[in-house]
C-alpha positions as MATLAB code, in Angstrom:
seq = 'MNILVSDASRFGIKGSKKESELSLLNLYLITNGEKPNSTSQAVLVSELNLTKAQAVAKSPVVLEHVNSKKTGNKKTSIWRIDPALSRTTRIVQWIECNDINDDYYVSETQELKNEVTNTFWGNTLQKGLTTCLILGVNPYNYRSIMLPIQTNENKPAVETTACKLAFWKQIIKDGGPSNITISTAENPNENLDRKIEEVGDGFIDEYGYIIEELPITSTTAKLITKQKDSFTVRYKGERRHCIQEKARGKIPFAFNLKHPLLRVKVPTGYKYILYRNLSDNRGLFECLLVNNPSLFQEELKSIDENTIKNGLTLQNIIGKNGVINAHPNLVEEINKLDIEILTLNSTWEPINFSEFPKEITNIIPDDILDKPLYNFKYNYSIRTFGLHHFSRYLQHPLDKKHLPVREAPEHYYWMKWCLNNDITFIKHD';
ca = [
     -66.258  -31.748   16.260;
     -66.409  -30.239   12.770;
     -69.101  -31.704   10.497;
     -69.175  -30.864    6.808;
     -72.684  -30.575    5.338;
     -73.474  -30.698    1.648;
     -75.402  -32.580   -1.013;
     -73.839  -35.083   -3.403;
     -73.907  -32.716   -6.392;
     -71.355  -30.472   -4.677;
     -69.082  -33.482   -4.287;
     -69.362  -34.190   -8.004;
     -71.558  -37.261   -7.493;
     -74.892  -36.296   -9.090;
     -73.744  -34.402  -12.181;
     -73.187  -30.694  -12.561;
     -76.586  -29.464  -11.390;
     -76.344  -28.332   -7.745;
     -79.347  -28.708   -5.502;
     -80.495  -25.550   -3.735;
     -80.762  -27.352   -0.405;
     -79.964  -30.774    1.017;
     -83.127  -32.850    1.505;
     -83.905  -34.511    4.815;
     -83.713  -38.244    4.050;
     -81.705  -41.053    5.633;
     -78.847  -39.651    7.706;
     -75.312  -41.052    7.452;
     -72.098  -39.840    9.085;
     -68.807  -40.412    7.287;
     -65.658  -40.574    9.424;
     -62.059  -41.713    9.000;
     -62.843  -45.058   10.609;
     -63.383  -43.737   14.119;
     -66.729  -44.057   15.857;
     -68.951  -40.934   15.713;
     -68.504  -40.317   19.435;
     -64.708  -40.356   19.113;
     -63.960  -38.494   15.907;
     -63.175  -34.800   15.454;
     -63.974  -34.518   11.723;
     -66.990  -35.954    9.891;
     -69.303  -35.423    6.923;
     -73.100  -35.481    7.210;
     -74.864  -37.165    4.299;
     -78.637  -37.132    3.818;
     -79.505  -39.545    1.016;
     -82.042  -42.167   -0.020;
     -79.829  -45.127    0.771;
     -76.396  -46.413    1.704;
     -75.440  -46.881   -1.965;
     -75.475  -43.109   -2.460;
     -73.678  -42.481    0.816;
     -70.924  -44.862   -0.310;
     -70.492  -42.859   -3.514;
     -70.188  -39.643   -1.509;
     -67.594  -41.253    0.784;
     -65.247  -41.700   -2.214;
     -65.265  -37.972   -3.014;
     -61.845  -36.227   -2.712;
     -63.527  -33.451   -0.707;
     -64.810  -35.979    1.846;
     -61.518  -37.857    2.028;
     -59.635  -34.626    2.626;
     -62.042  -33.435    5.320;
     -62.166  -36.589    7.447;
     -58.489  -37.620    7.171;
     -55.507  -35.862    8.712;
     -53.002  -34.405    6.248;
     -50.175  -35.517    8.533;
     -50.971  -39.226    8.336;
     -52.015  -39.182    4.696;
     -54.772  -41.728    5.368;
     -57.497  -42.217    2.751;
     -59.815  -44.284    4.912;
     -63.536  -43.698    5.437;
     -66.328  -45.462    7.296;
     -70.063  -44.826    7.142;
     -72.292  -44.835   10.197;
     -76.033  -44.644   10.765;
     -78.174  -44.265   13.863;
     -79.949  -47.332   15.257;
     -83.350  -45.961   16.390;
     -84.549  -49.209   17.985;
     -81.415  -49.641   20.114;
     -81.313  -45.912   20.942;
     -84.824  -46.202   22.435;
     -83.503  -48.626   25.030;
     -80.451  -46.628   26.175;
     -79.620  -43.093   27.268;
     -76.910  -42.764   24.638;
     -77.628  -42.565   20.910;
     -76.408  -45.785   19.292;
     -74.550  -45.944   15.961;
     -74.053  -48.838   13.517;
     -71.232  -49.047   10.984;
     -72.595  -49.680    7.480;
     -70.434  -52.060    5.478;
     -73.016  -53.247    2.945;
     -76.672  -52.819    1.997;
     -77.789  -55.223    4.753;
     -76.657  -52.618    7.312;
     -78.906  -49.906    5.843;
     -81.925  -48.381    7.591;
     -84.719  -50.891    8.447;
     -83.270  -53.734    6.340;
     -82.852  -56.244    9.194;
     -86.146  -55.142   10.783;
     -87.941  -55.641    7.462;
     -86.488  -59.139    7.043;
     -87.669  -60.024   10.535;
     -91.133  -58.588    9.827;
     -91.323  -60.437    6.497;
     -90.715  -63.732    8.308;
     -93.367  -62.937   10.922;
     -95.924  -61.922    8.288;
     -95.234  -65.014    6.161;
     -95.828  -67.229    9.196;
     -99.280  -65.719    9.902;
    -102.429  -67.198    8.376;
    -103.235  -63.913    6.625;
     -99.743  -63.322    5.244;
     -98.848  -66.721    3.844;
    -100.189  -65.923    0.366;
    -100.218  -62.760   -1.725;
    -103.998  -62.796   -2.128;
    -104.589  -63.099    1.630;
    -102.060  -60.359    2.333;
    -103.657  -57.945   -0.113;
    -107.143  -58.837    1.141;
    -105.981  -58.145    4.711;
    -104.867  -54.658    3.649;
    -108.312  -53.885    2.241;
    -109.999  -55.227    5.384;
    -107.736  -52.970    7.459;
    -108.434  -50.023    5.150;
    -104.827  -49.474    4.054;
    -103.329  -49.389    0.573;
    -102.264  -52.928   -0.487;
     -98.818  -51.592   -1.339;
     -98.176  -51.425    2.404;
     -98.140  -55.238    2.361;
     -96.266  -55.718   -0.893;
     -93.525  -53.293    0.128;
     -92.588  -55.594    3.031;
     -92.133  -58.481    0.604;
     -89.993  -56.629   -1.943;
     -86.307  -57.611   -2.210;
     -83.609  -55.246   -0.927;
     -82.921  -52.484   -3.455;
     -79.418  -51.546   -4.584;
     -80.835  -48.965   -7.015;
     -79.407  -45.633   -5.869;
     -82.679  -43.868   -6.716;
     -84.715  -45.889   -4.209;
     -84.466  -46.663   -0.484;
     -82.984  -50.088    0.338;
     -86.417  -51.102    1.683;
     -89.776  -49.332    1.578;
     -90.379  -50.056    5.263;
     -90.488  -47.181    7.739;
     -90.692  -47.039   11.529;
     -94.449  -46.364   11.348;
     -95.054  -49.246    8.955;
     -93.133  -51.620   11.235;
     -95.196  -50.486   14.240;
     -98.460  -50.972   12.319;
     -97.812  -54.531   11.143;
     -96.369  -55.659   14.478;
     -99.535  -54.397   16.157;
    -101.711  -56.282   13.641;
     -99.692  -59.469   14.223;
     -99.970  -59.010   17.996;
    -103.758  -58.576   17.775;
    -104.146  -61.626   15.562;
    -105.313  -59.730   12.468;
    -108.351  -60.779   10.422;
    -108.884  -64.548   10.666;
    -110.750  -67.243    8.734;
    -110.975  -65.076    5.623;
    -113.366  -66.232    2.889;
    -113.729  -64.240   -0.324;
    -115.968  -64.270   -3.366;
    -114.707  -62.773   -6.630;
    -115.981  -62.671  -10.201;
    -113.401  -65.276  -11.180;
    -114.024  -67.529   -8.160;
    -117.547  -66.883   -6.849;
    -118.779  -68.210   -3.514;
    -122.542  -68.637   -3.895;
    -123.257  -68.863   -0.174;
    -121.331  -65.677    0.548;
    -122.884  -63.776   -2.356;
    -126.366  -64.819   -1.266;
    -125.647  -63.878    2.344;
    -124.517  -60.323    1.567;
    -127.590  -59.807   -0.603;
    -129.762  -60.898    2.313;
    -128.116  -58.995    5.169;
    -126.218  -56.140    3.458;
    -122.681  -54.747    3.674;
    -121.067  -54.613    7.113;
    -123.357  -57.195    8.690;
    -122.017  -59.228   11.638;
    -123.512  -62.728   11.593;
    -124.506  -64.921   14.525;
    -120.977  -66.346   14.746;
    -119.323  -62.920   15.033;
    -118.095  -62.881   11.440;
    -118.188  -59.654    9.437;
    -119.520  -59.713    5.880;
    -118.661  -56.741    3.704;
    -117.942  -55.578    0.195;
    -114.376  -54.349   -0.277;
    -113.420  -51.970   -3.099;
    -110.425  -52.493   -5.381;
    -108.457  -49.309   -4.663;
    -105.239  -49.808   -6.632;
    -103.601  -51.775   -9.423;
    -101.904  -53.882   -6.753;
    -105.301  -54.954   -5.379;
    -106.370  -56.125   -8.856;
    -104.254  -59.201   -8.154;
    -107.275  -60.311   -6.084;
    -109.802  -59.858   -8.896;
    -109.575  -58.212  -12.323;
    -113.221  -58.509  -13.285;
    -114.946  -56.090  -10.902;
    -114.357  -52.970   -8.826;
    -114.991  -54.874   -5.607;
    -115.385  -58.315   -4.039;
    -117.163  -59.868   -1.062;
    -115.341  -61.044    2.062;
    -116.260  -62.768    5.332;
    -113.817  -62.700    8.242;
    -113.399  -62.659   12.006;
    -111.910  -59.507   13.495;
    -112.315  -55.769   13.888;
    -114.115  -53.801   11.185;
    -111.926  -50.748   10.704;
    -112.879  -47.364    9.339;
    -109.648  -45.862    8.016;
    -110.182  -42.388    6.605;
    -108.247  -42.000    3.376;
    -106.291  -38.802    2.718;
    -105.941  -37.051   -0.618;
    -103.029  -38.466   -2.582;
    -101.033  -37.653   -5.687;
    -100.965  -39.827   -8.775;
    -103.605  -42.154  -10.194;
    -105.145  -43.023   -6.826;
    -107.188  -40.043   -5.554;
    -107.029  -41.244   -1.930;
    -104.510  -43.393   -0.077;
    -103.580  -44.556    3.411;
     -99.808  -44.214    3.553;
     -98.335  -45.899    6.610;
     -95.131  -43.881    6.507;
     -97.052  -41.413    8.703;
     -97.899  -42.176   12.358;
    -101.316  -43.745   12.910;
    -103.994  -42.211   15.139;
    -107.276  -43.646   16.311;
    -110.164  -41.487   17.459;
    -112.962  -42.791   19.709;
    -116.372  -42.224   18.148;
    -119.841  -43.539   19.145;
    -119.504  -46.521   16.767;
    -115.983  -47.516   17.859;
    -112.780  -46.057   16.406;
    -111.886  -44.137   13.298;
    -108.280  -44.488   12.118;
    -106.531  -41.467   10.650;
    -103.013  -40.436    9.682;
    -100.975  -37.960   11.719;
     -99.978  -35.446    9.080;
    -100.694  -31.723    8.596;
    -103.741  -31.478   10.864;
    -105.113  -28.380    9.153;
    -105.294  -30.316    5.859;
    -106.427  -33.616    7.363;
    -109.707  -35.145    6.145;
    -109.705  -37.640    8.987;
    -109.521  -35.068   11.764;
    -112.263  -32.965   10.149;
    -114.569  -35.982    9.823;
    -113.988  -37.018   13.443;
    -114.795  -33.504   14.672;
    -118.122  -33.598   12.833;
    -118.948  -37.116   14.034;
    -118.425  -36.089   17.677;
    -120.192  -32.739   17.261;
    -122.548  -32.627   14.221;
    -123.461  -28.996   14.921;
    -119.914  -27.797   14.121;
    -119.229  -25.579   11.089;
    -122.878  -25.471    9.973;
    -122.709  -21.809    8.963;
    -119.354  -22.210    7.215;
    -120.559  -25.268    5.279;
    -123.394  -23.271    3.710;
    -120.904  -21.205    1.720;
    -118.825  -24.168    0.446;
    -119.414  -25.652   -2.998;
    -121.122  -29.088   -3.042;
    -118.376  -30.672   -5.169;
    -115.758  -29.494   -2.685;
    -117.741  -31.071    0.153;
    -118.107  -34.314   -1.827;
    -114.320  -34.539   -2.352;
    -113.679  -34.318    1.377;
    -113.235  -31.271    3.577;
    -110.420  -30.282    5.908;
    -110.018  -27.497    8.449;
    -108.386  -25.414    5.705;
    -111.850  -25.063    4.143;
    -112.924  -23.392    7.384;
    -109.873  -21.338    8.423;
    -108.396  -20.716    4.941;
    -105.345  -22.132    3.183;
    -102.950  -20.006    5.235;
    -104.999  -20.204    8.420;
    -103.522  -21.327   11.736;
    -105.519  -23.665   13.997;
    -104.051  -22.069   17.124;
    -105.608  -18.756   16.125;
    -109.062  -20.297   16.687;
    -109.471  -21.124   20.421;
    -112.891  -22.727   19.899;
    -111.417  -25.051   17.286;
    -108.546  -26.036   19.587;
    -111.095  -26.737   22.314;
    -113.058  -29.049   19.994;
    -109.889  -30.949   19.053;
    -109.014  -31.344   22.742;
    -112.437  -32.917   23.346;
    -111.581  -35.798   21.021;
    -110.354  -39.034   22.578;
    -107.245  -39.577   20.417;
    -104.512  -42.190   20.736;
    -101.326  -42.636   18.732;
     -99.681  -45.919   17.764;
     -96.242  -45.856   19.368;
     -93.129  -47.323   17.778;
     -93.461  -50.144   20.326;
     -96.835  -51.018   18.717;
     -98.941  -49.869   21.676;
    -101.635  -47.200   21.842;
    -101.169  -44.156   24.056;
    -103.149  -40.882   24.461;
    -101.865  -37.819   22.612;
    -102.532  -34.142   23.312;
    -102.117  -31.813   20.338;
    -102.105  -28.726   22.543;
     -98.586  -29.411   23.759;
     -95.261  -30.493   22.315;
     -94.468  -34.221   22.522;
     -92.407  -35.171   25.563;
     -89.586  -36.400   23.299;
     -89.069  -32.832   22.074;
     -89.569  -31.079   25.422;
     -86.982  -33.427   26.962;
     -84.222  -32.161   24.669;
     -85.240  -28.693   23.392;
     -85.349  -25.724   25.830;
     -88.715  -24.027   26.348;
     -87.355  -20.656   25.231;
     -86.701  -22.212   21.798;
     -90.025  -24.019   21.485;
     -92.040  -21.026   22.665;
     -90.697  -18.775   19.912;
     -93.575  -18.205   17.451;
     -91.275  -17.120   14.602;
     -90.606  -19.879   12.071;
     -87.424  -18.139   10.859;
     -85.934  -18.328   14.353;
     -86.363  -22.104   14.514;
     -85.173  -22.365   10.904;
     -81.854  -20.682   11.703;
     -81.535  -22.464   15.059;
     -81.869  -25.823   13.280;
     -79.151  -24.969   10.747;
     -76.738  -24.008   13.538;
     -77.626  -26.851   15.869;
     -78.524  -29.801   13.622;
     -76.917  -28.897   10.288;
     -80.142  -28.681    8.251;
     -83.077  -26.277    8.442;
     -85.611  -29.110    7.913;
     -85.331  -30.075   11.573;
     -87.234  -26.882   12.410;
     -90.436  -28.725   11.431;
     -90.016  -30.974   14.481;
     -89.882  -27.805   16.608;
     -93.174  -26.402   15.304;
     -96.298  -26.652   17.461;
     -98.305  -29.874   16.783;
    -101.241  -27.825   15.475;
     -99.021  -25.877   13.056;
     -99.308  -27.054    9.442;
     -95.491  -27.185    9.177;
     -95.207  -29.526   12.164;
     -93.594  -32.927   11.643;
     -94.181  -35.661   14.277;
     -91.002  -37.192   15.712;
     -92.357  -40.731   15.289;
     -92.314  -40.360   11.501;
     -88.518  -40.706   11.352;
     -87.077  -41.541   14.796;
     -83.538  -41.495   13.405;
     -83.990  -37.729   12.893;
     -84.996  -37.320   16.519;
     -81.947  -39.222   17.740;
     -79.738  -37.130   15.457;
     -81.057  -34.001   17.182;
     -80.485  -35.585   20.570;
     -76.918  -36.576   19.616;
     -76.110  -33.098   18.303;
     -77.307  -31.472   21.520;
     -75.116  -33.811   23.581;
     -71.961  -32.995   21.606;
     -69.976  -29.869   20.811;
     -70.499  -29.628   17.036;
     -69.686  -26.958   14.472;
     -71.390  -27.415   11.108;
     -69.543  -26.314    7.985;
     -71.433  -25.831    4.739;
     -69.537  -26.880    1.620;
     -70.499  -24.764   -1.412;
];
């Protein structure tokens, strides 16, 4: 099979400016109407949404590539991978995309929206946003589920990702916070305000209810109260400590559920952190210190107080270009942590950062994974998967360039499909 690879600018879709490299976004395969497993010619499109892929499919270059000159056909069809269905079968499953409702995570988001709306904590906007703050996540993670489907070509059809779906389904399964009572400046609850003054933040009363003060962390959360920087809440459920990572924009820290979620066992329960660049991960650093307070004491003496106040990561210890694997003692400390990852089936399972995930070792030969050279995996990914970005999935989990396969399962199933088929990638300049 010959697959043409290019970005929309080279097809005349996005103006005259040509991108230096195709980004790794949603993956679509354009064919002449045949299913991906049956066709001999196709075009790989990596775009934000189906709307853009549809524009690419109309390009004369695409039409010429996928259709035989003998028949003179001008037909195209657009296909995407179905990650959920592919998890249940040995063969990668494809879905034909006829309209925006067939785009990535649209049907799953609609199903989740219905489930959330039917829960006691999701049946109003205020309760939904309050639930986010109780869980320690940015309130946008709730609002994004409720947004209508986008047909704007500059945005994904829905803001939902595989990790976000897994998170909310797990919260629904566990029952979420219940019997929520709040006190705000606009609508004070005298009993609740008096109680928190008496017992303090984080107190668990005789009925098992948690009383705490929650901060307003974003403009979205101001829909709860506009008068103060925080409000008081009483609820039944788990008190979570989610460690916020540094973020761009107006909010200095955020908990973005597009990344896989980890939980680390600590003496007081669990700390929840995001699985992203572990060398620049505030959550991992904090958990290491909680489990072993004597760590990094000498190194911390030479670090500026303001830097410490803003939150440290392992990069402050090993340097910006440092590699965790080059520090055996550090790897040993990480291995001592009791860490679990939230699976895409919304269950918790142990994870070992010293070895590649089984999903990758099942499809990629050891002689490829064991190569320490990034350039080797870079070139291998271009030849084998069409784009160099896939090399990040082949980096060791403790490498700062590593990308976890759970972040975008459709990318994993693309790699699996490519390895099971005889494909030649052609770059269109």
